[in-house]
Short mmCIF file of C-alpha atoms in Angstrom, two decimals:
data_model
loop_
_atom_site.label_atom_id
_atom_site.label_comp_id
_atom_site.label_asym_id
_atom_site.label_seq_id
_atom_site.Cartn_x
_atom_site.Cartn_y
_atom_site.Cartn_z
CA GLU R 3 11.77 3.10 -16.12
CA GLU R 4 10.44 0.73 -13.43
CA GLN R 5 6.78 0.58 -13.49
CA LEU R 6 3.44 -1.77 -12.95
CA VAL R 7 0.51 -1.73 -15.70
CA GLN R 8 -2.69 -3.24 -14.10
CA SER R 9 -5.37 -4.64 -16.62
CA GLY R 10 -8.37 -2.73 -17.32
CA ALA R 11 -11.51 -2.33 -15.48
CA GLU R 12 -14.13 -5.38 -15.02
CA VAL R 13 -17.92 -5.31 -14.28
CA LYS R 14 -18.87 -8.86 -13.67
CA LYS R 15 -21.84 -10.93 -11.87
CA PRO R 16 -21.83 -12.55 -8.68
CA GLY R 17 -20.56 -16.23 -8.88
CA GLU R 18 -18.02 -15.32 -12.11
CA SER R 19 -14.37 -15.77 -12.03
CA LEU R 20 -11.70 -13.09 -12.63
CA LYS R 21 -8.30 -12.88 -13.14
CA ILE R 22 -6.50 -9.62 -13.03
CA SER R 23 -3.10 -8.73 -13.90
CA CYS R 24 -0.17 -6.63 -13.10
CA GLU R 25 2.67 -6.55 -15.61
CA SER R 26 6.23 -5.24 -14.44
CA SER R 27 8.81 -3.78 -16.90
CA GLY R 28 12.00 -1.85 -16.05
CA TYR R 29 13.60 -4.25 -13.54
CA ILE R 30 14.08 -7.57 -12.48
CA PHE R 31 10.75 -9.13 -12.05
CA SER R 32 11.77 -12.53 -10.29
CA ASN R 33 13.86 -10.36 -7.50
CA TYR R 34 10.96 -8.03 -6.22
CA TYR R 35 8.00 -8.86 -4.27
CA ILE R 36 4.46 -7.87 -5.71
CA THR R 37 1.94 -6.87 -3.20
CA TRP R 38 -1.77 -6.54 -3.51
CA VAL R 39 -3.46 -3.94 -1.95
CA ARG R 40 -7.63 -3.66 -1.97
CA GLN R 41 -9.65 -0.45 -1.39
CA MET R 42 -13.13 -0.50 -1.21
CA PRO R 43 -15.32 2.31 -2.39
CA GLY R 44 -14.51 5.13 -0.28
CA LYS R 45 -12.57 3.23 2.27
CA GLY R 46 -9.00 2.45 3.35
CA LEU R 47 -5.94 0.55 2.28
CA GLU R 48 -5.97 -3.40 3.15
CA TRP R 49 -2.62 -5.75 2.47
CA MET R 50 -4.15 -8.68 0.86
CA GLY R 51 -0.89 -10.63 0.25
CA VAL R 52 2.72 -10.75 -1.72
CA VAL R 53 4.15 -12.96 -4.06
CA PHE R 54 7.68 -13.44 -4.81
CA PRO R 55 8.01 -14.27 -8.52
CA GLY R 56 11.58 -15.82 -8.15
CA ASP R 57 10.20 -18.74 -6.45
CA SER R 58 6.30 -18.24 -6.51
CA ASN R 59 6.39 -18.19 -2.50
CA THR R 60 2.97 -16.57 -1.58
CA ILE R 61 1.84 -14.76 1.79
CA TYR R 62 -1.93 -13.93 2.32
CA SER R 63 -3.71 -12.02 4.79
CA PRO R 64 -5.75 -14.32 6.95
CA SER R 65 -8.99 -12.17 5.64
CA PHE R 66 -8.36 -13.28 1.93
CA GLN R 67 -6.72 -16.55 2.46
CA GLY R 68 -9.12 -18.86 0.74
CA GLN R 69 -10.91 -15.98 -0.90
CA VAL R 70 -8.29 -14.80 -3.87
CA THR R 71 -5.33 -16.78 -5.37
CA ILE R 72 -1.98 -14.41 -5.86
CA SER R 73 0.63 -15.78 -8.39
CA ALA R 74 3.22 -14.94 -10.87
CA ASP R 75 4.81 -15.38 -13.98
CA THR R 76 8.43 -14.96 -14.72
CA SER R 77 7.74 -15.86 -18.41
CA THR R 78 5.16 -12.89 -18.75
CA ASN R 79 6.74 -10.60 -16.18
CA ALA R 80 3.20 -10.49 -14.58
CA ALA R 81 1.65 -11.00 -11.37
CA TYR R 82 -2.31 -11.81 -10.82
CA LEU R 83 -5.02 -11.90 -8.57
CA GLN R 84 -7.60 -14.31 -9.19
CA TRP R 85 -11.28 -14.94 -7.76
CA SER R 86 -13.31 -18.33 -8.34
CA SER R 87 -16.73 -16.85 -7.35
CA LEU R 88 -16.88 -13.15 -6.99
CA LYS R 89 -19.51 -11.83 -4.24
CA ALA R 90 -20.59 -8.28 -4.46
CA SER R 91 -18.64 -7.61 -1.78
CA ASP R 92 -15.48 -7.95 -4.11
CA THR R 93 -16.23 -4.70 -5.54
CA ALA R 94 -13.38 -2.33 -5.00
CA ILE R 95 -10.09 -1.10 -6.67
CA TYR R 96 -7.26 -3.43 -6.69
CA TYR R 97 -3.67 -2.07 -6.73
CA CYS R 98 -0.34 -4.03 -7.25
CA ALA R 99 2.83 -2.49 -5.68
CA ARG R 100 6.93 -3.14 -5.74
CA PRO R 101 8.94 -2.43 -2.74
CA ILE R 102 11.80 -0.34 -2.99
CA ALA R 103 14.38 -3.05 -2.26
CA ALA R 104 15.01 -6.62 -3.65
CA ARG R 105 13.36 -9.38 -1.43
CA ALA R 106 12.03 -6.75 1.20
CA LYS R 107 8.28 -6.43 1.62
CA TYR R 108 8.26 -2.85 3.06
CA ALA R 109 8.22 0.45 1.42
CA MET R 110 6.53 0.25 -1.87
CA ASP R 111 7.61 2.72 -4.06
CA VAL R 112 6.43 1.60 -7.53
CA TRP R 113 2.49 1.12 -7.66
CA GLY R 114 0.25 0.15 -10.47
CA GLN R 115 -2.67 2.39 -11.42
CA GLY R 116 -5.63 0.34 -9.98
CA THR R 117 -8.21 -2.09 -11.42
CA THR R 118 -11.47 -1.43 -10.79
CA VAL R 119 -13.91 -4.20 -10.23
CA ILE R 120 -17.34 -4.02 -10.00
CA VAL R 121 -19.69 -7.10 -9.14
CA SER R 122 -23.41 -6.57 -9.48
CA SER R 123 -26.37 -8.69 -10.69
CA ASP G 14 -2.50 -8.78 13.44
CA ILE G 15 -0.97 -5.59 14.53
CA VAL G 16 -3.52 -2.68 14.79
CA MET G 17 -2.46 0.78 13.64
CA SER G 18 -4.40 3.53 14.82
CA GLN G 19 -3.94 7.38 13.31
CA SER G 20 -4.92 10.27 14.62
CA PRO G 21 -6.78 12.95 13.63
CA LEU G 22 -8.45 11.30 10.73
CA SER G 23 -9.37 14.60 9.65
CA LEU G 24 -6.88 17.51 9.86
CA PRO G 25 -7.60 21.08 8.00
CA VAL G 26 -4.54 23.10 7.52
CA THR G 27 -3.91 26.23 6.32
CA PRO G 28 -1.27 26.63 3.50
CA GLY G 29 1.98 27.54 4.79
CA GLU G 30 1.31 26.25 8.23
CA SER G 31 2.67 22.80 9.73
CA ALA G 32 0.57 19.53 10.31
CA SER G 33 1.25 16.64 12.49
CA ILE G 34 -0.10 13.24 12.15
CA SER G 35 0.30 10.72 14.86
CA CYS G 36 0.57 6.47 14.41
CA ARG G 37 0.16 4.00 16.91
CA SER G 38 0.70 0.45 16.83
CA SER G 39 -0.65 -2.43 19.14
CA GLN G 40 2.84 -4.01 18.94
CA SER G 41 6.30 -2.60 18.74
CA LEU G 42 7.88 -1.92 15.37
CA LEU G 43 11.33 -1.78 16.45
CA HIS G 44 13.24 -4.50 14.69
CA SER G 45 16.26 -6.47 16.45
CA HIS G 46 18.56 -4.58 13.88
CA GLY G 47 17.55 -1.24 15.54
CA TYR G 48 15.07 -0.07 12.59
CA ASN G 49 11.50 0.77 12.76
CA SER G 50 9.28 -1.04 10.17
CA LEU G 51 6.90 1.88 9.58
CA ASP G 52 6.10 3.47 6.55
CA TRP G 53 4.04 6.43 5.43
CA TYR G 54 1.99 6.84 2.11
CA LEU G 55 -0.05 9.44 0.78
CA GLN G 56 -2.94 8.74 -1.42
CA LYS G 57 -3.76 11.96 -3.65
CA PRO G 58 -7.44 12.31 -4.84
CA GLY G 59 -8.17 9.99 -7.70
CA GLN G 60 -4.58 8.43 -7.84
CA SER G 61 -2.69 5.36 -6.37
CA PRO G 62 -0.51 5.55 -3.37
CA GLN G 63 2.83 6.74 -3.24
CA LEU G 64 5.38 6.04 -0.65
CA LEU G 65 6.60 9.14 1.42
CA ILE G 66 8.75 7.87 4.48
CA TYR G 67 10.03 4.22 4.96
CA LEU G 68 11.59 2.39 7.97
CA GLY G 69 10.04 5.46 9.99
CA SER G 70 12.26 8.32 8.97
CA ILE G 71 14.16 7.86 5.47
CA ARG G 72 12.27 10.03 3.09
CA ALA G 73 11.59 8.21 -0.14
CA ALA G 74 13.12 9.54 -3.56
CA GLY G 75 11.70 12.83 -4.85
CA VAL G 76 9.90 13.27 -1.51
CA PRO G 77 10.39 17.21 -0.69
CA ASP G 78 12.00 17.80 2.69
CA ARG G 79 8.87 19.50 4.34
CA PHE G 80 8.16 15.81 5.18
CA SER G 81 9.60 14.00 8.08
CA GLY G 82 9.38 10.91 9.87
CA GLY G 83 9.88 9.82 13.49
CA GLY G 84 8.98 7.93 16.62
CA SER G 85 9.97 4.66 17.46
CA GLY G 86 8.49 1.50 19.07
CA THR G 87 4.74 2.02 18.95
CA ASP G 88 4.35 5.49 18.77
CA PHE G 89 5.34 7.47 15.23
CA THR G 90 4.51 10.85 13.93
CA LEU G 91 4.53 12.66 10.57
CA LYS G 92 5.26 15.82 10.26
CA ILE G 93 4.73 18.42 7.08
CA SER G 94 6.22 21.57 7.50
CA ARG G 95 4.75 24.70 5.25
CA VAL G 96 1.71 22.61 3.86
CA GLU G 97 1.00 23.29 0.32
CA THR G 98 -2.11 22.87 -1.99
CA GLU G 99 -0.38 19.80 -3.30
CA ASP G 100 -0.06 17.93 -0.12
CA VAL G 101 -4.13 17.34 -0.04
CA GLY G 102 -5.02 13.86 0.36
CA VAL G 103 -4.97 10.79 2.62
CA TYR G 104 -2.16 9.87 4.48
CA TYR G 105 -1.73 6.30 5.98
CA CYS G 106 1.05 4.27 7.86
CA MET G 107 1.66 0.88 7.82
CA GLN G 108 3.80 -1.56 9.57
CA SER G 109 5.57 -4.16 8.06
CA ILE G 110 7.21 -6.09 11.12
CA GLN G 111 5.29 -8.59 10.45
CA THR G 112 2.45 -10.37 8.25
CA PRO G 113 -0.34 -9.72 7.57
CA LEU G 114 1.22 -6.00 7.08
CA THR G 115 -1.54 -3.55 7.87
CA PHE G 116 -2.30 0.11 7.53
CA GLY G 117 -3.89 2.65 9.66
CA GLN G 118 -7.26 3.70 9.05
CA GLY G 119 -5.78 7.10 7.05
CA THR G 120 -5.83 10.98 7.97
CA ARG G 121 -7.35 13.17 5.58
CA LEU G 122 -5.50 16.23 5.21
CA GLU G 123 -7.74 19.14 3.56
CA ILE G 124 -6.74 22.82 2.98
CA LYS G 125 -8.94 25.48 5.00
#
């Protein structure tokens, strides 16, 4: 079964760093983009960016460029989303997702369960 | 960025009736190869989003044929015939013709 399993919920203080993960199984990790999506409390979905594990090519939304780092490691079949200095406004649920076809960025049919990040002093 | 606008934002529906959600994009989503780069997703309460429709009109695996997607260019519609209680949630359209990919604001379907 193709699946994405995300790391557990995090509670952090402003200014702290964080790296959350999205582990894949059941398919060839290097052939499919991984997308990260943010959902702030009570709000809609926001596309943050994608990484292609096969060559680590990454595309960010301008809204998130410089705010987060998206990466992937084919040795662990995992994608990552990291912050160097968290803000309260980073409080959200973060989803990773995989598209329906290799090398496509659309039609995300496999989703992680979401990682809740709470940033509070 | 391409702006996606959905309407209505709230949609109360009686079970068994049909429902329709509109999605408009600020630029054409019609690819030169003839397909539309438009997906529909449903996020049920407390769950991750799930793919319903991609390339404008193709149902994802396991999606009931009560769901259909149509439209082209800048105007798209998701139709749900014979709404069931399990269809409750927030429906999002998303364009993928250019990065950054962008979602509509979401349409909350509720049962009357």
